[in-house]
Backbone as a chain_set.jsonl record, in Angstrom:
{"seq": "XXXXXXXXXXXXXXXXXXXXXXXXXXXXXXXXXXXXXXXXXXXXXXXXXXXXXXXXXXXXXXXXXXXXXXXXXXXXXXXXXXXXXXXXXXXXXXXXXXXXXXXXXXXXXXXXXXXXXXXXXXXXXXXXXXXXXXXXXXXXXXXXXXXXXXXXXXXXXXXXXXXXXXXXXXXXX", "coords": {"N": [[14.894, -38.068, 51.875], [14.663, -35.059, 50.375], [12.422, -32.658, 50.527], [10.9, -29.857, 49.055], [8.81, -26.706, 50.182], [6.362, -24.546, 50.363], [5.03, -21.137, 49.389], [3.914, -19.282, 46.474], [3.748, -16.565, 45.07], [2.281, -15.657, 41.695], [4.894, -14.315, 40.255], [6.83, -15.526, 41.39], [7.439, -14.649, 43.785], [7.803, -14.678, 47.636], [8.379, -13.703, 49.751], [8.217, -10.754, 51.791], [9.829, -8.317, 53.444], [10.699, -10.427, 55.156], [8.206, -11.655, 55.621], [5.597, -13.253, 54.986], [4.041, -11.918, 52.056], [1.196, -12.34, 51.834], [-2.313, -13.361, 53.748], [-3.051, -16.415, 53.797], [-5.128, -18.947, 55.568], [-5.458, -21.257, 54.417], [-3.566, -22.163, 53.127], [-1.814, -22.1, 55.004], [-2.814, -24.068, 57.255], [-2.791, -26.324, 55.443], [0.288, -26.657, 54.97], [1.013, -27.097, 57.589], [-0.152, -30.192, 57.945], [0.78, -31.026, 56.132], [3.689, -31.248, 56.864], [3.892, -32.133, 59.626], [5.403, -33.9, 62.14], [7.348, -34.828, 60.755], [10.886, -33.76, 60.346], [11.508, -30.152, 59.929], [13.217, -27.55, 58.193], [14.988, -24.68, 57.937], [16.468, -21.265, 56.908], [18.611, -19.203, 59.321], [17.039, -16.61, 59.513], [14.593, -17.112, 58.074], [13.477, -18.727, 60.738], [13.898, -16.678, 62.427], [11.936, -14.992, 61.998], [9.472, -16.51, 62.277], [9.846, -17.122, 64.67], [9.593, -18.488, 67.139], [9.717, -22.374, 67.75], [8.261, -24.671, 65.928], [5.713, -26.728, 66.813], [5.696, -30.349, 67.003], [7.242, -31.436, 64.753], [10.837, -31.926, 64.231], [12.667, -29.293, 64.05], [15.158, -27.326, 62.032], [17.771, -25.712, 62.112], [20.186, -23.965, 59.825], [22.102, -21.88, 59.49], [25.475, -19.736, 58.893], [26.655, -18.625, 61.544], [28.766, -19.624, 63.614], [28.431, -19.723, 66.203], [25.409, -19.347, 67.29], [22.277, -20.104, 68.704], [19.427, -21.885, 69.192], [16.526, -21.919, 71.328], [15.724, -25.338, 71.312], [15.854, -26.102, 68.868], [17.712, -27.908, 66.508], [20.606, -26.895, 65.554], [22.287, -26.72, 62.373], [25.244, -26.113, 59.832], [25.522, -26.096, 57.211], [24.358, -26.815, 53.802], [25.354, -29.022, 53.249], [25.221, -30.695, 55.477], [22.73, -30.449, 56.27], [21.848, -32.222, 53.402], [23.364, -34.454, 54.236], [22.433, -35.206, 56.611], [19.643, -35.812, 55.583], [20.084, -37.958, 54.02], [20.79, -39.846, 56.006], [18.702, -40.209, 57.466], [14.96, -42.249, 57.499], [13.101, -40.578, 56.303], [10.951, -38.355, 54.815], [12.079, -34.796, 54.685], [11.525, -31.336, 55.06], [12.247, -28.264, 53.484], [11.456, -25.314, 54.417], [12.551, -22.61, 53.648], [14.716, -19.576, 53.648], [14.524, -17.876, 50.849], [17.765, -18.295, 50.019], [18.615, -20.166, 51.104], [16.611, -22.57, 50.321], [17.938, -22.143, 47.189], [20.252, -23.052, 47.609], [19.72, -25.68, 48.245], [17.896, -26.787, 45.951], [19.239, -28.052, 43.722], [19.826, -30.764, 45.175], [16.824, -31.326, 45.52], [14.532, -33.443, 45.416], [11.181, -33.621, 46.068], [8.776, -31.254, 45.074], [6.702, -29.371, 46.606], [4.541, -27.062, 46.489], [2.256, -23.695, 46.858], [0.345, -22.475, 44.44], [-0.429, -19.143, 44.576], [-2.606, -17.297, 42.296], [-2.105, -14.771, 41.978], [-0.634, -11.378, 42.062], [1.597, -9.663, 44.173], [3.425, -7.062, 46.26], [6.616, -7.104, 46.872], [9.919, -8.587, 48.207], [11.471, -10.899, 47.856], [12.384, -13.972, 46.669], [11.592, -16.934, 45.27], [13.523, -19.179, 43.538], [14.347, -19.407, 40.018], [13.295, -22.42, 38.323], [14.1, -25.13, 36.41], [11.308, -26.718, 34.446], [11.341, -28.664, 32.875], [12.9, -31.049, 34.569], [10.954, -31.711, 36.066], [8.372, -33.382, 37.588], [4.629, -33.322, 37.553], [2.356, -34.146, 39.959], [0.27, -33.892, 41.387], [-2.679, -31.4, 41.665], [-4.369, -29.393, 43.538], [-6.81, -27.829, 44.095], [-7.429, -24.699, 45.931], [-9.839, -23.337, 48.474], [-11.566, -20.202, 47.811], [-12.309, -18.155, 49.759], [-14.361, -15.78, 52.537], [-11.926, -16.047, 54.466], [-9.913, -16.597, 52.628], [-9.019, -15.126, 50.568], [-7.051, -15.302, 47.98], [-7.329, -17.022, 44.976], [-5.68, -20.096, 44.773], [-3.508, -22.953, 44.223], [-2.579, -25.731, 45.172], [0.286, -27.698, 44.789], [1.872, -30.821, 43.542], [5.076, -31.766, 43.095], [7.424, -34.23, 41.243], [10.655, -34.741, 40.849], [11.68, -35.728, 37.849], [13.029, -39.133, 36.651], [13.734, -39.648, 39.728], [15.127, -42.032, 41.815], [14.846, -41.471, 44.649], [11.651, -40.859, 44.696], [8.329, -41.976, 44.806], [6.984, -43.691, 41.658], [5.138, -43.894, 38.848], [2.723, -42.708, 38.057], [2.237, -40.859, 35.215], [3.675, -38.18, 33.001], [1.728, -35.333, 33.271]], "CA": [[14.379, -37.651, 50.77], [14.872, -33.854, 50.874], [11.366, -31.667, 49.881], [10.963, -27.943, 49.146], [7.497, -26.52, 50.841], [6.277, -22.855, 50.348], [3.889, -20.717, 48.915], [4.571, -18.349, 45.78], [2.95, -15.865, 43.694], [2.607, -15.689, 40.075], [5.501, -13.393, 39.747], [7.081, -16.662, 41.932], [7.408, -14.108, 45.146], [7.748, -15.386, 48.557], [8.597, -12.961, 51.067], [7.941, -9.21, 52.136], [10.423, -7.931, 54.932], [11.18, -11.385, 56.078], [7.319, -12.204, 56.527], [4.878, -13.64, 53.864], [3.509, -10.804, 51.941], [0.042, -12.574, 51.906], [-2.215, -14.12, 54.528], [-4.278, -17.286, 53.472], [-4.734, -19.665, 55.875], [-5.96, -22.842, 53.661], [-2.16, -22.71, 53.086], [-0.855, -22.327, 56.657], [-3.432, -25.685, 57.352], [-2.027, -27.053, 54.119], [1.877, -26.744, 55.961], [1.179, -27.794, 58.718], [-0.598, -31.014, 57.696], [1.822, -32.327, 55.568], [4.834, -31.125, 57.802], [3.588, -32.455, 60.973], [5.894, -35.282, 62.353], [8.509, -34.641, 60.01], [11.695, -32.599, 60.074], [11.811, -29.241, 58.861], [14.847, -27.111, 57.685], [14.908, -23.065, 57.341], [17.426, -20.8, 57.608], [18.536, -18.676, 60.455], [16.353, -15.705, 59.122], [12.811, -17.858, 58.619], [13.748, -19.198, 62.192], [13.29, -15.964, 63.792], [10.736, -14.544, 61.354], [8.609, -17.616, 62.686], [9.975, -16.025, 66.239], [10.176, -19.923, 67.825], [10.288, -23.902, 67.19], [7.257, -24.983, 65.224], [5.382, -28.097, 67.117], [5.325, -31.295, 66.565], [8.341, -30.966, 63.745], [12.384, -31.66, 64.055], [12.969, -27.584, 64.053], [17.178, -27.704, 62.223], [18.108, -24.015, 61.273], [20.958, -23.829, 58.651], [23.399, -20.561, 59.684], [26.831, -19.456, 59.001], [26.944, -18.599, 62.335], [28.805, -20.929, 64.603], [27.365, -19.558, 68.219], [24.298, -19.182, 66.789], [21.298, -21.117, 69.542], [17.888, -21.313, 69.192], [16.78, -23.061, 72.055], [14.949, -26.505, 70.83], [15.987, -26.458, 67.603], [19.111, -28.129, 66.072], [21.583, -26.059, 64.474], [23.485, -27.098, 61.225], [25.532, -24.89, 59.695], [25.617, -26.033, 55.523], [23.942, -27.727, 53.272], [26.051, -30.586, 52.866], [24.993, -31.055, 56.421], [21.656, -31.193, 55.905], [21.806, -33.467, 53.087], [23.606, -35.76, 55.707], [21.025, -35.505, 57.597], [18.486, -36.115, 55.154], [20.759, -39.637, 53.809], [20.78, -40.764, 57.21], [16.906, -40.317, 58.164], [14.449, -42.735, 56.195], [11.987, -40.146, 56.293], [10.896, -36.867, 54.023], [12.26, -33.728, 55.516], [10.991, -30.396, 54.725], [12.972, -27.14, 53.655], [10.439, -24.479, 54.28], [12.958, -21.273, 53.564], [14.302, -19.052, 53.208], [14.938, -18.335, 49.453], [18.653, -18.615, 49.535], [18.492, -21.922, 51.372], [16.005, -23.132, 48.522], [18.337, -21.356, 45.838], [21.187, -24.089, 47.686], [19.148, -27.004, 48.507], [17.379, -26.886, 44.938], [19.859, -29.306, 42.968], [19.057, -31.699, 45.607], [15.756, -31.404, 46.202], [13.772, -34.659, 45.48], [10.331, -33.289, 45.575], [8.308, -29.875, 45.301], [5.1, -28.736, 47.537], [4.34, -25.303, 45.521], [1.111, -23.273, 46.526], [0.883, -21.337, 43.722], [-1.07, -17.778, 44.333], [-3.281, -16.834, 41.038], [-2.22, -12.5, 42.253], [0.536, -10.868, 42.287], [1.865, -9.199, 45.471], [4.562, -6.541, 46.199], [7.849, -7.879, 48.638], [11.188, -8.39, 47.983], [12.283, -12.281, 48.132], [11.35, -14.72, 45.34], [11.85, -18.389, 44.711], [14.811, -19.354, 42.354], [13.474, -20.534, 38.925], [13.539, -23.635, 38.278], [13.699, -26.487, 34.897], [10.06, -27.246, 34.645], [11.426, -30.345, 32.517], [13.008, -31.327, 35.032], [10.06, -32.031, 37.345], [6.983, -34.041, 36.991], [3.233, -32.904, 38.342], [2.146, -34.968, 40.563], [-1.127, -33.371, 41.348], [-2.632, -30.282, 41.457], [-5.372, -29.596, 44.021], [-7.183, -26.209, 43.855], [-7.306, -24.7, 47.412], [-10.939, -23.081, 48.691], [-11.661, -19.311, 47.741], [-13.779, -18.235, 50.612], [-13.967, -14.973, 53.001], [-10.746, -16.077, 54.782], [-8.812, -17.147, 52.055], [-9.207, -14.146, 49.328], [-6.981, -15.193, 46.502], [-7.188, -18.216, 44.217], [-4.772, -21.03, 44.877], [-3.691, -24.631, 43.899], [-1.858, -26.793, 45.957], [0.919, -28.463, 43.709], [2.611, -31.295, 43.918], [5.878, -32.122, 41.96], [8.317, -34.936, 41.357], [12.244, -34.708, 40.182], [11.921, -36.71, 36.934], [13.839, -39.936, 36.702], [14.901, -40.013, 41.024], [15.04, -43.11, 42.263], [13.827, -41.613, 45.609], [10.619, -41.139, 44.667], [7.82, -43.175, 43.813], [7.004, -43.255, 40.009], [3.896, -45.056, 38.359], [1.963, -41.831, 37.594], [2.929, -40.286, 33.642], [3.463, -36.534, 33.049], [0.118, -34.318, 32.371]], "C": [[14.195, -35.959, 50.973], [13.002, -32.812, 50.179], [11.213, -30.129, 49.922], [9.219, -27.791, 49.407], [7.232, -25.07, 50.081], [5.431, -22.769, 49.05], [4.224, -19.154, 47.838], [3.353, -17.686, 44.914], [3.24, -15.974, 42.228], [3.714, -15.031, 39.468], [6.95, -14.209, 40.635], [8.075, -16.068, 43.716], [7.032, -14.617, 46.468], [7.868, -14.768, 49.809], [8.508, -11.341, 51.169], [9.16, -8.849, 53.397], [10.485, -9.337, 56.303], [9.518, -12.087, 56.533], [6.649, -12.358, 55.039], [3.91, -12.646, 53.96], [1.218, -11.212, 51.564], [-0.822, -13.353, 53.575], [-3.634, -14.978, 54.166], [-4.339, -18.594, 54.455], [-5.119, -21.426, 55.617], [-4.243, -23.129, 53.567], [-1.363, -22.804, 54.332], [-1.549, -24.0, 57.409], [-2.32, -26.529, 56.399], [-0.397, -27.351, 54.533], [1.839, -27.408, 56.914], [0.698, -29.227, 58.723], [0.182, -31.986, 56.934], [3.262, -32.411, 56.032], [4.971, -31.333, 58.777], [4.384, -33.88, 61.247], [6.907, -35.415, 61.462], [9.868, -33.189, 59.926], [11.632, -31.22, 59.174], [12.93, -28.301, 59.323], [14.43, -25.957, 57.337], [16.337, -22.545, 57.986], [16.862, -20.089, 58.579], [17.338, -17.267, 60.297], [14.693, -15.912, 59.196], [13.031, -18.177, 59.779], [13.075, -18.074, 62.83], [12.226, -14.888, 63.212], [9.438, -15.44, 62.19], [8.533, -17.284, 64.093], [9.561, -17.89, 67.511], [9.769, -20.923, 67.004], [8.511, -24.023, 66.591], [6.895, -26.772, 66.206], [5.338, -29.277, 66.466], [5.658, -31.944, 65.454], [9.873, -31.097, 64.465], [12.776, -30.252, 63.79], [14.817, -27.804, 63.607], [16.858, -26.398, 61.147], [19.736, -24.141, 60.716], [21.482, -22.168, 59.315], [24.784, -20.488, 59.505], [27.443, -19.465, 60.321], [27.192, -19.715, 63.894], [28.619, -21.008, 66.008], [26.005, -19.515, 68.524], [23.367, -20.442, 67.86], [20.147, -20.531, 69.377], [17.597, -22.902, 69.989], [15.566, -24.003, 70.999], [14.861, -26.624, 69.789], [17.221, -26.984, 67.21], [19.581, -27.052, 64.997], [22.747, -26.367, 63.692], [23.979, -25.847, 60.574], [26.238, -25.034, 57.85], [24.82, -26.834, 55.053], [23.902, -29.047, 53.029], [25.687, -31.168, 54.578], [23.758, -31.571, 56.338], [20.912, -32.35, 54.709], [22.56, -34.581, 53.645], [22.751, -36.77, 56.255], [19.6, -36.28, 56.943], [18.86, -37.64, 54.658], [20.513, -40.771, 54.812], [19.498, -41.254, 57.77], [16.724, -41.399, 57.015], [13.238, -42.189, 56.365], [11.549, -38.888, 54.975], [10.801, -35.99, 55.272], [12.068, -32.247, 54.512], [12.033, -29.062, 54.717], [11.933, -26.284, 53.338], [11.15, -22.679, 54.08], [14.272, -20.89, 54.276], [15.238, -18.896, 51.295], [16.498, -18.812, 48.941], [19.054, -19.982, 50.206], [17.79, -22.35, 50.345], [16.649, -23.048, 47.556], [19.457, -23.252, 46.057], [20.539, -25.571, 47.313], [18.288, -27.672, 46.393], [18.02, -28.015, 44.35], [19.725, -30.653, 43.59], [17.934, -32.41, 46.239], [14.877, -32.53, 45.251], [12.057, -34.337, 44.777], [9.416, -31.736, 46.092], [6.373, -29.653, 45.965], [4.908, -27.474, 47.174], [2.94, -25.099, 46.28], [1.191, -22.358, 45.828], [-0.339, -20.358, 43.736], [-1.788, -17.11, 43.307], [-3.554, -15.094, 41.426], [-0.428, -12.38, 41.976], [0.667, -9.331, 43.688], [3.28, -8.162, 45.104], [5.671, -7.641, 47.366], [9.289, -7.912, 47.545], [12.019, -9.761, 48.134], [11.527, -13.371, 46.784], [12.23, -16.474, 45.251], [12.585, -18.329, 43.353], [13.849, -19.942, 41.109], [14.071, -21.948, 38.993], [12.967, -24.13, 36.982], [12.183, -27.341, 34.818], [10.239, -28.62, 33.64], [12.086, -30.98, 33.18], [11.825, -32.671, 36.105], [8.644, -32.442, 36.362], [5.439, -33.339, 37.788], [2.905, -34.047, 38.779], [0.251, -35.126, 40.914], [-1.402, -32.213, 41.56], [-4.072, -30.245, 42.083], [-6.192, -27.925, 44.395], [-7.403, -25.973, 45.335], [-8.906, -23.949, 47.222], [-11.111, -21.497, 48.267], [-12.539, -19.04, 48.915], [-13.333, -16.927, 51.726], [-12.712, -14.287, 54.421], [-9.562, -16.354, 53.664], [-9.347, -16.415, 50.212], [-8.439, -14.626, 47.837], [-6.976, -16.769, 46.233], [-6.2, -19.061, 44.138], [-4.502, -22.552, 44.44], [-2.133, -24.958, 44.809], [-0.96, -27.418, 44.8], [1.959, -29.38, 43.77], [4.112, -32.044, 42.625], [6.72, -32.968, 42.432], [9.442, -34.664, 41.01], [11.879, -36.154, 39.158], [13.251, -37.881, 37.163], [15.132, -40.286, 38.046], [14.447, -40.815, 41.632], [14.366, -42.982, 43.989], [12.533, -41.194, 45.723], [9.575, -42.001, 44.017], [7.799, -42.48, 42.672], [5.545, -43.889, 39.412], [2.659, -44.16, 37.395], [2.479, -41.169, 35.832], [2.954, -38.718, 34.135], [1.848, -36.007, 32.649], [0.561, -33.565, 31.666]], "O": [[13.445, -35.663, 51.903], [13.041, -32.475, 48.995], [11.452, -29.41, 50.892], [8.435, -28.607, 48.924], [8.022, -24.65, 49.236], [5.167, -23.567, 48.15], [4.68, -18.124, 48.336], [2.391, -18.179, 44.325], [4.304, -16.334, 41.723], [3.736, -15.032, 38.238], [8.035, -13.628, 40.589], [8.879, -16.662, 44.435], [5.88, -15.044, 46.534], [7.474, -15.299, 50.847], [8.945, -10.816, 50.145], [8.973, -9.53, 54.406], [10.395, -9.35, 57.53], [9.423, -12.851, 57.493], [7.064, -11.723, 54.07], [3.202, -12.321, 54.913], [0.33, -10.444, 51.193], [-0.086, -13.819, 54.444], [-4.798, -14.576, 54.189], [-3.503, -19.437, 54.129], [-5.061, -22.407, 56.359], [-3.754, -24.205, 53.911], [-0.395, -23.539, 54.529], [-0.843, -24.85, 57.951], [-1.311, -27.162, 56.709], [0.004, -28.49, 54.294], [2.624, -28.333, 57.126], [1.185, -29.765, 59.718], [0.264, -33.213, 56.998], [3.99, -33.359, 55.738], [6.014, -30.945, 59.304], [4.037, -34.891, 60.637], [7.402, -36.538, 61.551], [9.715, -32.027, 59.549], [11.696, -31.217, 57.944], [13.439, -28.244, 60.442], [13.544, -25.905, 56.484], [17.031, -22.959, 58.914], [15.682, -19.995, 58.918], [16.766, -17.064, 61.368], [13.841, -15.34, 59.877], [12.246, -17.357, 60.255], [12.073, -18.163, 63.54], [11.743, -14.025, 63.945], [8.5, -14.799, 62.664], [7.469, -17.162, 64.7], [9.31, -17.825, 68.714], [9.476, -20.731, 65.824], [7.679, -23.253, 67.07], [7.676, -27.724, 66.212], [4.929, -29.273, 65.305], [4.934, -32.812, 64.967], [10.071, -30.26, 65.346], [13.567, -30.328, 62.85], [15.645, -28.248, 64.402], [16.212, -26.17, 60.124], [20.489, -24.527, 61.609], [20.511, -21.429, 59.476], [25.379, -21.383, 60.106], [28.497, -20.072, 60.509], [26.453, -20.248, 64.721], [28.632, -21.974, 66.771], [25.484, -19.607, 69.636], [23.749, -21.611, 67.801], [19.792, -19.352, 69.374], [17.927, -24.069, 69.777], [14.785, -23.508, 70.187], [13.877, -27.229, 69.364], [18.1, -26.302, 67.738], [19.059, -26.581, 63.986], [23.909, -26.33, 64.095], [23.404, -24.762, 60.654], [27.125, -24.331, 57.366], [24.429, -27.718, 55.815], [23.036, -29.877, 52.751], [26.046, -32.334, 54.739], [23.515, -32.778, 56.322], [19.92, -33.058, 54.882], [22.177, -35.717, 53.367], [22.47, -37.964, 56.368], [18.795, -37.019, 57.51], [18.025, -38.521, 54.863], [20.211, -41.958, 54.687], [19.254, -42.315, 58.345], [17.482, -41.64, 56.075], [12.267, -42.918, 56.563], [12.433, -38.883, 54.117], [10.114, -36.071, 56.29], [12.473, -32.202, 53.351], [12.61, -28.769, 55.765], [11.427, -26.322, 52.217], [10.457, -21.687, 54.306], [14.828, -21.531, 55.168], [16.148, -19.555, 50.791], [16.682, -19.458, 47.909], [19.843, -20.754, 49.663], [18.434, -22.537, 49.313], [16.253, -23.798, 46.663], [19.498, -24.198, 45.271], [20.807, -26.326, 46.379], [18.305, -28.811, 45.927], [17.384, -29.067, 44.429], [19.541, -31.639, 42.875], [17.85, -33.388, 46.981], [14.639, -32.082, 44.13], [11.67, -34.593, 43.637], [9.437, -31.267, 47.23], [5.242, -29.872, 45.532], [5.369, -26.711, 48.023], [2.304, -26.14, 46.444], [1.873, -21.379, 46.131], [-1.275, -20.641, 42.989], [-1.532, -15.913, 43.438], [-4.56, -14.397, 41.294], [0.529, -13.131, 41.784], [-0.073, -8.368, 43.891], [4.007, -8.292, 44.118], [5.468, -8.501, 48.223], [9.495, -7.377, 46.456], [13.187, -9.699, 48.519], [10.42, -13.363, 46.246], [13.428, -16.748, 45.185], [12.32, -17.638, 42.368], [12.891, -20.708, 41.219], [15.056, -22.392, 39.583], [11.88, -23.828, 36.488], [12.092, -28.525, 35.144], [9.387, -29.508, 33.638], [12.218, -32.042, 32.571], [11.925, -33.814, 36.549], [8.148, -32.136, 35.278], [5.684, -32.8, 38.867], [3.113, -35.038, 38.078], [-0.593, -36.008, 40.756], [-0.376, -31.554, 41.73], [-4.979, -30.843, 41.502], [-5.647, -27.09, 45.118], [-7.565, -26.971, 46.036], [-9.34, -23.885, 46.072], [-9.952, -21.272, 48.615], [-13.542, -19.745, 49.032], [-12.123, -16.84, 51.938], [-12.54, -13.212, 54.995], [-8.373, -16.29, 53.975], [-9.791, -16.945, 49.193], [-8.985, -14.429, 46.751], [-6.685, -17.61, 47.084], [-5.553, -18.778, 43.129], [-5.486, -23.288, 44.353], [-1.029, -24.421, 44.901], [-1.588, -27.66, 43.77], [3.06, -28.904, 44.048], [3.928, -32.658, 41.574], [7.036, -32.93, 43.622], [9.137, -33.608, 40.454], [11.82, -37.311, 39.573], [14.287, -37.561, 37.745], [16.29, -40.703, 38.003], [13.343, -40.618, 42.141], [13.691, -43.848, 44.545], [12.119, -41.111, 46.88], [9.757, -42.63, 42.975], [8.22, -41.35, 42.422], [5.061, -44.576, 40.312], [1.961, -44.58, 36.472], [3.693, -41.36, 35.756], [2.498, -38.192, 35.15], [1.094, -36.431, 31.774], [-0.174, -32.83, 31.006]]}, "num_chains": 1, "name": "protein.A"}
């Protein structure tokens, strides 16, 4: 199963100069808790912005550069390879960015984990539009706003309608 994991603001903004435009520790904890023990897939630029492999997860980097090497990470060269990897595994894999990877993998995505930040930031990278009619919201969990997490936010999990790879049983909200 392929899932996307991301945070975005009210304008679908996800980045600024290959960095997050906000500091939201609760989102980073959520990201770690959900992805720990699962493979994570990212584009080369996202990997380089993180600076190293994330521990406790197989790190898979998608790049067109055939000579690219990243110590501790698995390198693939296409979304087709990501799909083949997902089909061969009996677990959820998480695509964590960036925008081009999200755009390419969205048509074969089963689940979305989106931290919706209720604020507008300045930036240069946006999450692609999705057809809301293709998705069912399974949960919306409000994030805590405090001195470390200044922006109201919700952790939203959605599943593609009619997809046999995801659990069913809850009605659409």
